[in-house]
XYZ file of C-alpha atoms in Angstrom:
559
model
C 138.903 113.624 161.908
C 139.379 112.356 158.446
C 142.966 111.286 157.976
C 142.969 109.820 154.537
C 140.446 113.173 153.744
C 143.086 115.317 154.950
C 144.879 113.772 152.347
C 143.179 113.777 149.870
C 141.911 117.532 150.455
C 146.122 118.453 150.072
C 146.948 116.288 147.016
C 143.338 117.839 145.435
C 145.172 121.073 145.808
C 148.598 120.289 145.234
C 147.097 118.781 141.660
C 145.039 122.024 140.761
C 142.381 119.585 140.921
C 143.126 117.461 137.691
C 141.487 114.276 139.766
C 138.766 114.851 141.741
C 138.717 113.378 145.139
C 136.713 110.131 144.775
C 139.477 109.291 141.876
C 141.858 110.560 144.626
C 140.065 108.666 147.754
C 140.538 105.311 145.646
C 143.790 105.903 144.636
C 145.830 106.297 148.065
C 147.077 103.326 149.462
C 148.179 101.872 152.624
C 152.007 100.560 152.582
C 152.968 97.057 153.032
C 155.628 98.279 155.746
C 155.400 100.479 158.418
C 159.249 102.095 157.295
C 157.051 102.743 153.951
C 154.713 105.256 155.610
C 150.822 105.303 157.080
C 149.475 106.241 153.355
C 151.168 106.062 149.661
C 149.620 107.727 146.347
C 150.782 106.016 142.860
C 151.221 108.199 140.480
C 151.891 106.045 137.766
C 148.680 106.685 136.213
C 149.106 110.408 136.446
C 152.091 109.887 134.167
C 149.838 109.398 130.994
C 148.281 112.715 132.056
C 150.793 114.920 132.855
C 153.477 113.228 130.721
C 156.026 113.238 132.972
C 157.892 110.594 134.915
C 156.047 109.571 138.121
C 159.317 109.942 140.392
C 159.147 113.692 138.981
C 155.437 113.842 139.466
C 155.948 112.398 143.290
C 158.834 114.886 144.355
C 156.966 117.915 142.503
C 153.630 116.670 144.634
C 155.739 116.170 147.626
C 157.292 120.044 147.181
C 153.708 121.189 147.651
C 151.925 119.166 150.249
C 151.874 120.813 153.598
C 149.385 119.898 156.734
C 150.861 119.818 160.310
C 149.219 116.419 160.749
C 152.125 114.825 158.502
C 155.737 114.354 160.141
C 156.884 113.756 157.279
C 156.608 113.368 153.385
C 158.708 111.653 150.392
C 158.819 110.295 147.298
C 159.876 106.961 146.358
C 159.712 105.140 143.254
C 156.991 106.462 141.908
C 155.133 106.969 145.265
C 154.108 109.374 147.324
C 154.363 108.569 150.823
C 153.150 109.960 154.517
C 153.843 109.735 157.500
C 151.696 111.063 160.271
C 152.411 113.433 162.944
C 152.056 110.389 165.323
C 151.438 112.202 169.205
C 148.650 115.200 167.746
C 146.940 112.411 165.290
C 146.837 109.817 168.976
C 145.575 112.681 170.809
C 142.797 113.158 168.474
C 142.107 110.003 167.184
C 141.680 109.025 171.282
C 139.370 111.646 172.199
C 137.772 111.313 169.334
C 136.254 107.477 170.737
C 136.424 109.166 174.311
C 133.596 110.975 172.875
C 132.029 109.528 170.468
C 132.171 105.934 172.359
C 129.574 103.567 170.349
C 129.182 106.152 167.803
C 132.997 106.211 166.564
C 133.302 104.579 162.716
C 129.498 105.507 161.393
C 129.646 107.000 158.083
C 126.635 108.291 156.717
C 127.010 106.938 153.267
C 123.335 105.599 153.776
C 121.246 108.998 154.507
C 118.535 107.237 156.765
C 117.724 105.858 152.987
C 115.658 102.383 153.654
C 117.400 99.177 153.037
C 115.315 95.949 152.844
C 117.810 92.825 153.520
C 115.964 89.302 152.892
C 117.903 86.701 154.773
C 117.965 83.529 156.560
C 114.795 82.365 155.088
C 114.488 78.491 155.796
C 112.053 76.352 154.285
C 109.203 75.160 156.764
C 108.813 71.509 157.691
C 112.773 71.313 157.411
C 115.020 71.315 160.702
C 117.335 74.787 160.396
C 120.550 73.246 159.288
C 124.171 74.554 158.895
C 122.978 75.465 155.116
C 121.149 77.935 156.858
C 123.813 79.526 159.159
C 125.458 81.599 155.962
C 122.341 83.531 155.115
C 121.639 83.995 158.588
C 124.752 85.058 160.001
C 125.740 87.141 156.850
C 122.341 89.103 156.633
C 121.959 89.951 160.339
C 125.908 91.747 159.992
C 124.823 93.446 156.978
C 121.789 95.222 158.590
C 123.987 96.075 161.807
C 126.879 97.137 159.614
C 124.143 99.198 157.032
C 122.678 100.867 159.836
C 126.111 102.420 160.632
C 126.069 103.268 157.754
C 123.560 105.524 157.911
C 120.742 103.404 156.650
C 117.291 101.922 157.632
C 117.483 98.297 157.917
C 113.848 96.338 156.843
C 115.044 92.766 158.324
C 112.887 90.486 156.298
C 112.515 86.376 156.759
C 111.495 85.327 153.284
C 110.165 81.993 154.924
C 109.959 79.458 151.981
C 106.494 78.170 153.338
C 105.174 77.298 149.675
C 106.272 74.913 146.876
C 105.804 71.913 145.520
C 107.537 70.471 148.375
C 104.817 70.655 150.791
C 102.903 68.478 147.790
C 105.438 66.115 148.832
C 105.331 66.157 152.538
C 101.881 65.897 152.760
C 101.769 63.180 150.607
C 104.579 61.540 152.561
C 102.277 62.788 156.081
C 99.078 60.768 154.640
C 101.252 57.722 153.412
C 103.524 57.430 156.282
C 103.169 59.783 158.710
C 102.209 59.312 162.348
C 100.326 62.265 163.851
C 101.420 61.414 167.662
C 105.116 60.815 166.415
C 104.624 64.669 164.483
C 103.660 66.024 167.675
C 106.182 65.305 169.997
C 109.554 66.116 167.556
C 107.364 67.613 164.694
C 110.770 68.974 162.829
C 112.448 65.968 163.146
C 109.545 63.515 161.891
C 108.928 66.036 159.207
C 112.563 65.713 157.846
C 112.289 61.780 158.011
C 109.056 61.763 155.907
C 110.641 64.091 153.222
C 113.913 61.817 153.020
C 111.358 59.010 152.638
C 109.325 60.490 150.193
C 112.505 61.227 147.872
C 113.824 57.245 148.459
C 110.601 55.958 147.374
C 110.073 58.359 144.161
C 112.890 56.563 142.612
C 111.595 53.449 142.795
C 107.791 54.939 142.378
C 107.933 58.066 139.530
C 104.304 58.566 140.164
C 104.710 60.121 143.516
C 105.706 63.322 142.226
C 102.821 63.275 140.260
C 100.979 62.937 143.445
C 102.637 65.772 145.299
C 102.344 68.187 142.291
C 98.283 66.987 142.347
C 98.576 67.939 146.342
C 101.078 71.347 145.357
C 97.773 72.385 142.919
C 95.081 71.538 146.175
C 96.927 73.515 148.483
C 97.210 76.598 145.767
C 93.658 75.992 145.361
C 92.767 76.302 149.021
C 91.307 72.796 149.475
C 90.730 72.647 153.131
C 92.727 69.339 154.227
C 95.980 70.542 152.439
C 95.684 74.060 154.058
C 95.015 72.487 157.449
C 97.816 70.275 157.034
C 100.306 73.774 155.806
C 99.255 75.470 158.704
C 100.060 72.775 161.284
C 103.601 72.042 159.177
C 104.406 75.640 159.681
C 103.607 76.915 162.675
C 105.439 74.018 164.165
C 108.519 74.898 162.527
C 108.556 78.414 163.136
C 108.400 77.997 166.810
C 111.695 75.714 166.385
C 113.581 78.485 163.931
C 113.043 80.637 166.682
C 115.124 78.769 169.468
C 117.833 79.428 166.888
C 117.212 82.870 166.533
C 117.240 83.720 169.996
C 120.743 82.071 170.593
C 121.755 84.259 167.795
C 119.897 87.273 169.123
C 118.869 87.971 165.957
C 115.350 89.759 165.295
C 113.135 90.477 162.398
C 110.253 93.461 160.979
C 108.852 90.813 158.628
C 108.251 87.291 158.357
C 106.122 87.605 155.270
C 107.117 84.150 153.782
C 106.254 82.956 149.919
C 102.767 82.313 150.817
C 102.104 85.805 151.938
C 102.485 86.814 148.177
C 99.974 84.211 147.010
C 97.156 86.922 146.389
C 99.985 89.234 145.126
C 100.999 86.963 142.045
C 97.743 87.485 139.722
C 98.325 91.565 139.784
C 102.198 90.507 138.525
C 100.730 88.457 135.331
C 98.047 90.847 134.628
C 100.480 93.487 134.428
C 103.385 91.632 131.857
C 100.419 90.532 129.922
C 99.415 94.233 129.651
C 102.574 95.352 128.635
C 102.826 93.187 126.205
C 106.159 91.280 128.141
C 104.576 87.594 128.303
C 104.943 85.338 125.598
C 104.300 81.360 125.359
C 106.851 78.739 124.989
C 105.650 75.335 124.971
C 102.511 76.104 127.115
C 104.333 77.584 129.935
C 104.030 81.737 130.056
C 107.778 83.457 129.693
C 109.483 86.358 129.746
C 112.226 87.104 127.403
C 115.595 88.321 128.233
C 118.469 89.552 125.956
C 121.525 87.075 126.887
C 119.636 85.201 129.231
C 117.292 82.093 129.747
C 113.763 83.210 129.522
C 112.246 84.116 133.259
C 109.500 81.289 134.004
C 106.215 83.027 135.110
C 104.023 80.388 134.520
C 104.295 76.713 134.508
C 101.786 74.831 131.737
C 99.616 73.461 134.904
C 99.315 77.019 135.028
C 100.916 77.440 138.890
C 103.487 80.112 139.916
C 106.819 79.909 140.278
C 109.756 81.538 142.582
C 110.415 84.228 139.695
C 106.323 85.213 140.119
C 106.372 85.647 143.706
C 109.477 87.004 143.985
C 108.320 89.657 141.205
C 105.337 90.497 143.900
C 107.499 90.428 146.889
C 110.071 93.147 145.326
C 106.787 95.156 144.655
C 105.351 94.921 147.542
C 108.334 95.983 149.460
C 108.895 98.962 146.836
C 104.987 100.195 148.494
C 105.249 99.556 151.436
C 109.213 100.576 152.373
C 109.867 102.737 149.639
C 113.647 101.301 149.505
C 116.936 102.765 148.056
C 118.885 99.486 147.976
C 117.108 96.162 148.267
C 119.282 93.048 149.187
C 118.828 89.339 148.631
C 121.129 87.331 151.060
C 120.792 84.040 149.186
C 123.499 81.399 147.486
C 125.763 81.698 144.219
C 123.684 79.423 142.843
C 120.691 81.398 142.577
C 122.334 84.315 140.616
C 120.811 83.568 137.553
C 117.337 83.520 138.915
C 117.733 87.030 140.468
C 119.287 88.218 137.027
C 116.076 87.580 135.354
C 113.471 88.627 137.931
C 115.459 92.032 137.898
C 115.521 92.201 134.349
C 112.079 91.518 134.354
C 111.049 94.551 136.748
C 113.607 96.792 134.342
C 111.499 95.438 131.334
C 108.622 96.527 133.461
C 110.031 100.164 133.656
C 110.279 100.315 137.283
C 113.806 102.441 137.629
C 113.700 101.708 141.479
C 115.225 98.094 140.558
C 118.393 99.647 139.846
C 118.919 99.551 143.568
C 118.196 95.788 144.049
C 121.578 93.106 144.857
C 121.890 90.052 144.802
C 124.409 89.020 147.872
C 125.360 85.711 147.007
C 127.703 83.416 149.272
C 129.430 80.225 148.953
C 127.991 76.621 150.146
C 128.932 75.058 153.912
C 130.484 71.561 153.019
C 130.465 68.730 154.544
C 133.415 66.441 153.479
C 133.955 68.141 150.495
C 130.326 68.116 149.301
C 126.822 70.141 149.640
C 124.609 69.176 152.310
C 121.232 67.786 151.815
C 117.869 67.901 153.233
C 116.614 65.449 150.668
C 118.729 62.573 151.411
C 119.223 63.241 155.096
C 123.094 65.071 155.515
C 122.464 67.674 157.295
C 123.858 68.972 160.269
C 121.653 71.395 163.113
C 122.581 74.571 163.100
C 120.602 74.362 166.742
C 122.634 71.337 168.328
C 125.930 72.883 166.528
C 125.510 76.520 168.891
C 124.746 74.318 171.965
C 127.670 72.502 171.585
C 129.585 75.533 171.345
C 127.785 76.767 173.956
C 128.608 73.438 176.230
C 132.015 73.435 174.778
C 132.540 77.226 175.870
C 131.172 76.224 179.823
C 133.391 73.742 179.726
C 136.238 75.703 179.286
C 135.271 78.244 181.594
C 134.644 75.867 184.734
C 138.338 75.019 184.193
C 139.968 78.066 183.371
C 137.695 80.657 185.957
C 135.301 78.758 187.740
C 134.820 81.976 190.322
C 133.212 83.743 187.144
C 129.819 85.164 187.695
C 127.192 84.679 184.662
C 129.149 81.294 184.032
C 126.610 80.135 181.699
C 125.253 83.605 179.403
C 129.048 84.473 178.815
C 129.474 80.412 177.631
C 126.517 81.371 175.489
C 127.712 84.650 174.089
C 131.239 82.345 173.387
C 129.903 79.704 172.580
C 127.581 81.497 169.555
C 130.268 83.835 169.297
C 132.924 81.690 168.255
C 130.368 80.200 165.372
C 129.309 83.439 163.818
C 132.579 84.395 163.689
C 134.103 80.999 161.941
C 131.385 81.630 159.282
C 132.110 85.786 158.954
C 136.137 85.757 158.935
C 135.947 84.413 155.517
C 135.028 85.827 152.728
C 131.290 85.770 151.645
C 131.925 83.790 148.166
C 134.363 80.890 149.028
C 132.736 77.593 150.342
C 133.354 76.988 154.092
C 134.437 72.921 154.789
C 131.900 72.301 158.154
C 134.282 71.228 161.152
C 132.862 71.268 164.410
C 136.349 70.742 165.871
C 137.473 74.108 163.700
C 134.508 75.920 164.670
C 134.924 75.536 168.479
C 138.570 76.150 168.555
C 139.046 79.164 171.174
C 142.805 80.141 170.203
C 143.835 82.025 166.418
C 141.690 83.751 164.192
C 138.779 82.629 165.798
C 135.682 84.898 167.664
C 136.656 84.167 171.353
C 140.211 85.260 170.881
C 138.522 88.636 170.038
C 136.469 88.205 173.222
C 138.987 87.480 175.139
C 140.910 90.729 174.482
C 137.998 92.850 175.051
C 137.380 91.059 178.093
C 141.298 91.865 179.127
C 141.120 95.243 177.946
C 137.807 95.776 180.828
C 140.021 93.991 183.114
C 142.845 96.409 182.502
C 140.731 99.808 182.995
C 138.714 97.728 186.368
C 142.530 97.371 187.982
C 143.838 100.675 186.594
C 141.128 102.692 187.888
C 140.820 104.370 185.048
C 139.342 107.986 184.574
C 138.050 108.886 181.339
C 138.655 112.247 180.467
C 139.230 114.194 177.311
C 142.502 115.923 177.099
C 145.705 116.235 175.494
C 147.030 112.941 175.230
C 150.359 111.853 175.067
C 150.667 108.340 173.372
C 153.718 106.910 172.720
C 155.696 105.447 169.411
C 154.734 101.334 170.504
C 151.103 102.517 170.806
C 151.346 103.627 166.729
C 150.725 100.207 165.387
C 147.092 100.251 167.753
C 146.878 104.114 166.856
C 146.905 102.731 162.694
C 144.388 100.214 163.339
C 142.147 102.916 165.020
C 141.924 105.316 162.258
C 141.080 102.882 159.987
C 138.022 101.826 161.542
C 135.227 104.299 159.798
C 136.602 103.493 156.612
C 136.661 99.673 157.532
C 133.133 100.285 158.070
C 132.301 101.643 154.708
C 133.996 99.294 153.034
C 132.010 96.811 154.373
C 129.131 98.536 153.338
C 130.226 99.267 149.571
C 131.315 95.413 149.186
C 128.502 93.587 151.279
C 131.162 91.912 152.919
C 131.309 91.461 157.132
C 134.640 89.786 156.701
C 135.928 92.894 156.798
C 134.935 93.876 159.849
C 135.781 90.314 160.796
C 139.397 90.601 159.841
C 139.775 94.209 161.217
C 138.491 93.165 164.712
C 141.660 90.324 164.999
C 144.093 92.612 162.972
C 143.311 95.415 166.352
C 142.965 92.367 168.933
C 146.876 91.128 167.731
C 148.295 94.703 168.259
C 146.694 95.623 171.172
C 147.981 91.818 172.763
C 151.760 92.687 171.065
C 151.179 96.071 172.959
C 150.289 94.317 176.023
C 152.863 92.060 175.810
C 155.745 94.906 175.590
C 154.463 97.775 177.940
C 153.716 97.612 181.707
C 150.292 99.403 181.526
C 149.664 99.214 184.549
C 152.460 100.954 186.127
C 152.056 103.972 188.430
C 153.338 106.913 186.600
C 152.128 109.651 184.742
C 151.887 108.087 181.417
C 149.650 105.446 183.263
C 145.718 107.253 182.560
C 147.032 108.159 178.879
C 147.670 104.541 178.810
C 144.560 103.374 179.696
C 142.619 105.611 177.646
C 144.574 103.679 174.596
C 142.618 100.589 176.442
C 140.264 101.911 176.525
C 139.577 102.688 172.975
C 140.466 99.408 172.219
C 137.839 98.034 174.314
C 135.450 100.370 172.461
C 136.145 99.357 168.823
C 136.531 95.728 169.926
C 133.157 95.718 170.929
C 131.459 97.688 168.539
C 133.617 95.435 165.873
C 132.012 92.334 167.327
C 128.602 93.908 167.574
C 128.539 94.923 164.037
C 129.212 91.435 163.622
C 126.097 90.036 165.457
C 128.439 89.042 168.361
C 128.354 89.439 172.304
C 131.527 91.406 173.927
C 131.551 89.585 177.724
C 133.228 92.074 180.081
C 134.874 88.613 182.075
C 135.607 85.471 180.726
């Protein structure tokens, strides 16, 4: 059941329907204080309407709301404010995830609609760095969290495996390179010939020229630079993947920027036809009210992002047939995506309307962007083992009896560093600390974890027996009870704002009650209350790990 709908359904009525109920839905708030109530409504801005004071709009709306489900109702200041019928809304709200299990908190906002989310999406020939983790981490949550939602999640690796960097690297490969040395730790040499190449082009300008001359062979399919591609890029997608398997993360598409190479001609010949393409100092452009022109065509006449990513958004349009279309990439591209979807809503193609940009903030290191050019960066691959190591460690000490020792050090280990990243909110830059990252107490992934894994423990040793039936939950359960309710609309939230951190925050917010709970009442006590109890527990343990799941993290049963 629908508290907050309940509620909005009454006030609807006891309004004669002078807001509808998404005005309504958006209104109601929840209290700072538990004395306060579980939900408020303003009605300060009904005032203007009904020209009346809003105490005398709150005790005439209070006068006419009636639903058994609310112990009480009064007006304050202004407010309305609810409280719920606390033992019938446990009852139901417990045999409601008795039931539903896995399945409690989808909303089907979504419709089985397609969603295509591009995400993660490193560059070949580059090692997969903590820049990475952000798009990786944030992308995989949103296709978990979407397809609660009701949607169809297209997972799609946008590899960047074209550019004029690989002009670079090759020309770095044939002035420096050492095809043995490639071989045996081909990311690594890779990322040492591109820092290279970058030293020496400031004390040598010509070398770009070079690499734009080996950029315009490869586009032109000259055999040696293709050969070369190939070898750079198969190498480095069997590294990315080591990462992705830690992460458990899997994808329907790796169609990279190359893939749209063929695609890109179709894309000109169709803003030349409709008249959109105009040239500005030799280079083909498309104008845009408020906005830089969008690049199409550089005067050496190659392609740029804003072509290909004109043909990838196509593409994906025929073959998925999308509703919403997400781009899991930095603040600092949100111009670019401005103009390419400007560009398709130039081109008339209304289906644009349902492409986002998701940007995020950087990962820092001291204070300042890492980069791949001049050698910062920090492996996203050696961070998670680490973690991993870190989380083994701790284990051997704390419960070295426990079976699986070293997959539950993995699912803590990669836990704890998805979960540093997703607590905080998508837009704000995150300072990289590996000390931070690993910590296993706070607001951190394994102190999540670790309740689940207590919460298992509790319904092993209780013997518990689920059952559906009229529960009788106590008052010092409400606070758990409160967080439980509020997990479907948790979920949508997430959903309407692109933002896991939600979830993130909502999984600790339940974890601290249920250990305050924990802390206060002897669960485990042999009375009558004691299955009733343990089906609290036991619902915990359910929206813990669904939380975490939803999050792209592992729920261990023992740690």
């Amino acid at each position: 059941m629908n508290f907050k709908g309940e509620f909005v359904n009454v006030l609807y009525d006891a309004l004669d329907g002078q807001l509808d109920k998404i005005k309504l839905k958006h209104m109601i708030e929840q209290p700072k204080f538990d004395y306060m109530g579980d939900m408020a409504f303003p009605c300060f801005e009904l005032a203007k309407i009904l020209r009346k004071s809003p105490q005398v709009i709150a005790l005439e709306i209070t006068e006419r709301l009636n639903t058994p489900l609310f112990e009480k109702v009064e007006a304050v200041g202004g407010y309305v404010n609810v409280f719920l019928q606390k033992r019938a809304v446990s009852s139901i709200v417990i045999n409601q995830i008795l039931s539903q299990k896995e399945d409690y908190g989808r909303v089907n906002i979504g419709e089985e609609k397609v969603i295509t989310i591009d995400f993660s999406s490193p560059n070949i020939a580059k090692p997969f760095s903590m820049g990475h983790l952000r798009s990786t981490v944030i992308g995989n949550a949103l296709a978990l969290i979407s397809e609660k939602a009701g949607y169809q999640p297209i997972r799609i690796n946008h590899l960047g495996d074209w550019g004029t960097q690989f002009g670079k690297l090759i020309v770095a490969y044939k002035k420096w390179g050492n095809e043995e040395q490639v071989k045996q730790q081909p990311i690594k040499e890779l990322l040492k010939l591109y820092v290279k190449f970058h030293e020496e082009a400031e004390k040598l300008p010509t070398l770009d020229n070079e690499a734009r001359n080996w950029f315009k062979k490869l586009e032109d399919a000259d055999d040696e630079a293709i050969s070369l591609w190939k070898w750079f890029r198969d190498e480095s997608i069997k590294e990315f993947s080591k990462v992705y398997e830690l992460l458990g993360i899997k994808f329907d598409s790796y169609h990279g920027e190359a893939f749209f190479n063929d695609k890109m001609d179709r894309v000109v010949t169709l803003l030349e036809d409709m008249k959109l393409l105009q040239e500005s100092d030799g280079a083909q452009v498309v104008p845009i009210e408020n906005m830089p022109p969008c690049l199409i065509k550089k005067t050496d006449g190659t392609t740029l992002y804003a072509t290909r990513d004109l043909a990838a958004a196509m593409y994906r349009q025929e073959t998925y047939h999308f509703a919403k279309s997400l781009y899991i990439v930095g603040n600092e591209q949100s111009l670019h995506f401005k103009q390419v979807f400007a560009v398709l809503d130039k081109m008339g193609y209304a289906w644009q309307e349902g492409m986002i940009h998701v940007p995020f903030g950087m990962i820092l290191k001291d204070g300042k962007k890492m980069s791949t050019r001049k050698g910062k960066v920090v492996l996203l691959e050696e961070v998670l083992k680490d973690a991993i190591a870190l989380a083994l460690k701790d284990i051997k000490e704390k419960n070295p009896n426990l079976d699986h020792q070293e997959e539950v050090a993995r699912q803590i280990g990669t836990g704890a560093v998805i979960f540093h990243d997703l607590k905080n909110y998508r837009q704000n830059d995150i300072e990289f600390s590996l000390e931070d990252m690993l910590k296993f107490e706070g607001e951190t992934g394994p102190y999540v974890q670790y309740t689940h894994a207590r919460a298992a423990s509790l319904l092993i040793k209780g013997n518990y027996q689920a059952r559906i039936e009229n529960i009788n939950i106590h008052d010092e359960a409400w606070p758990i009870i409160s967080k439980l309710i509020a997990f479907p609309e948790i979920v949508q939230r997430a959903m309407e704002e692109y933002d896991p951190s939600q979830i993130a925050k909502y999984v600790i917010e339940l974890a601290r009650a249920f250990n305050k709970y924990y802390g206060s009442v002897r669960i485990l006590d042999d009375n009558e209350q004691k299955q009733e109890r343990l089906a609290l527990v036991y619902s915990v343990k359910v929206v813990l790990n669904e939380g975490l799941r939803l999050l792209g993290i592992e729920a261990p049963e023992e740690m």
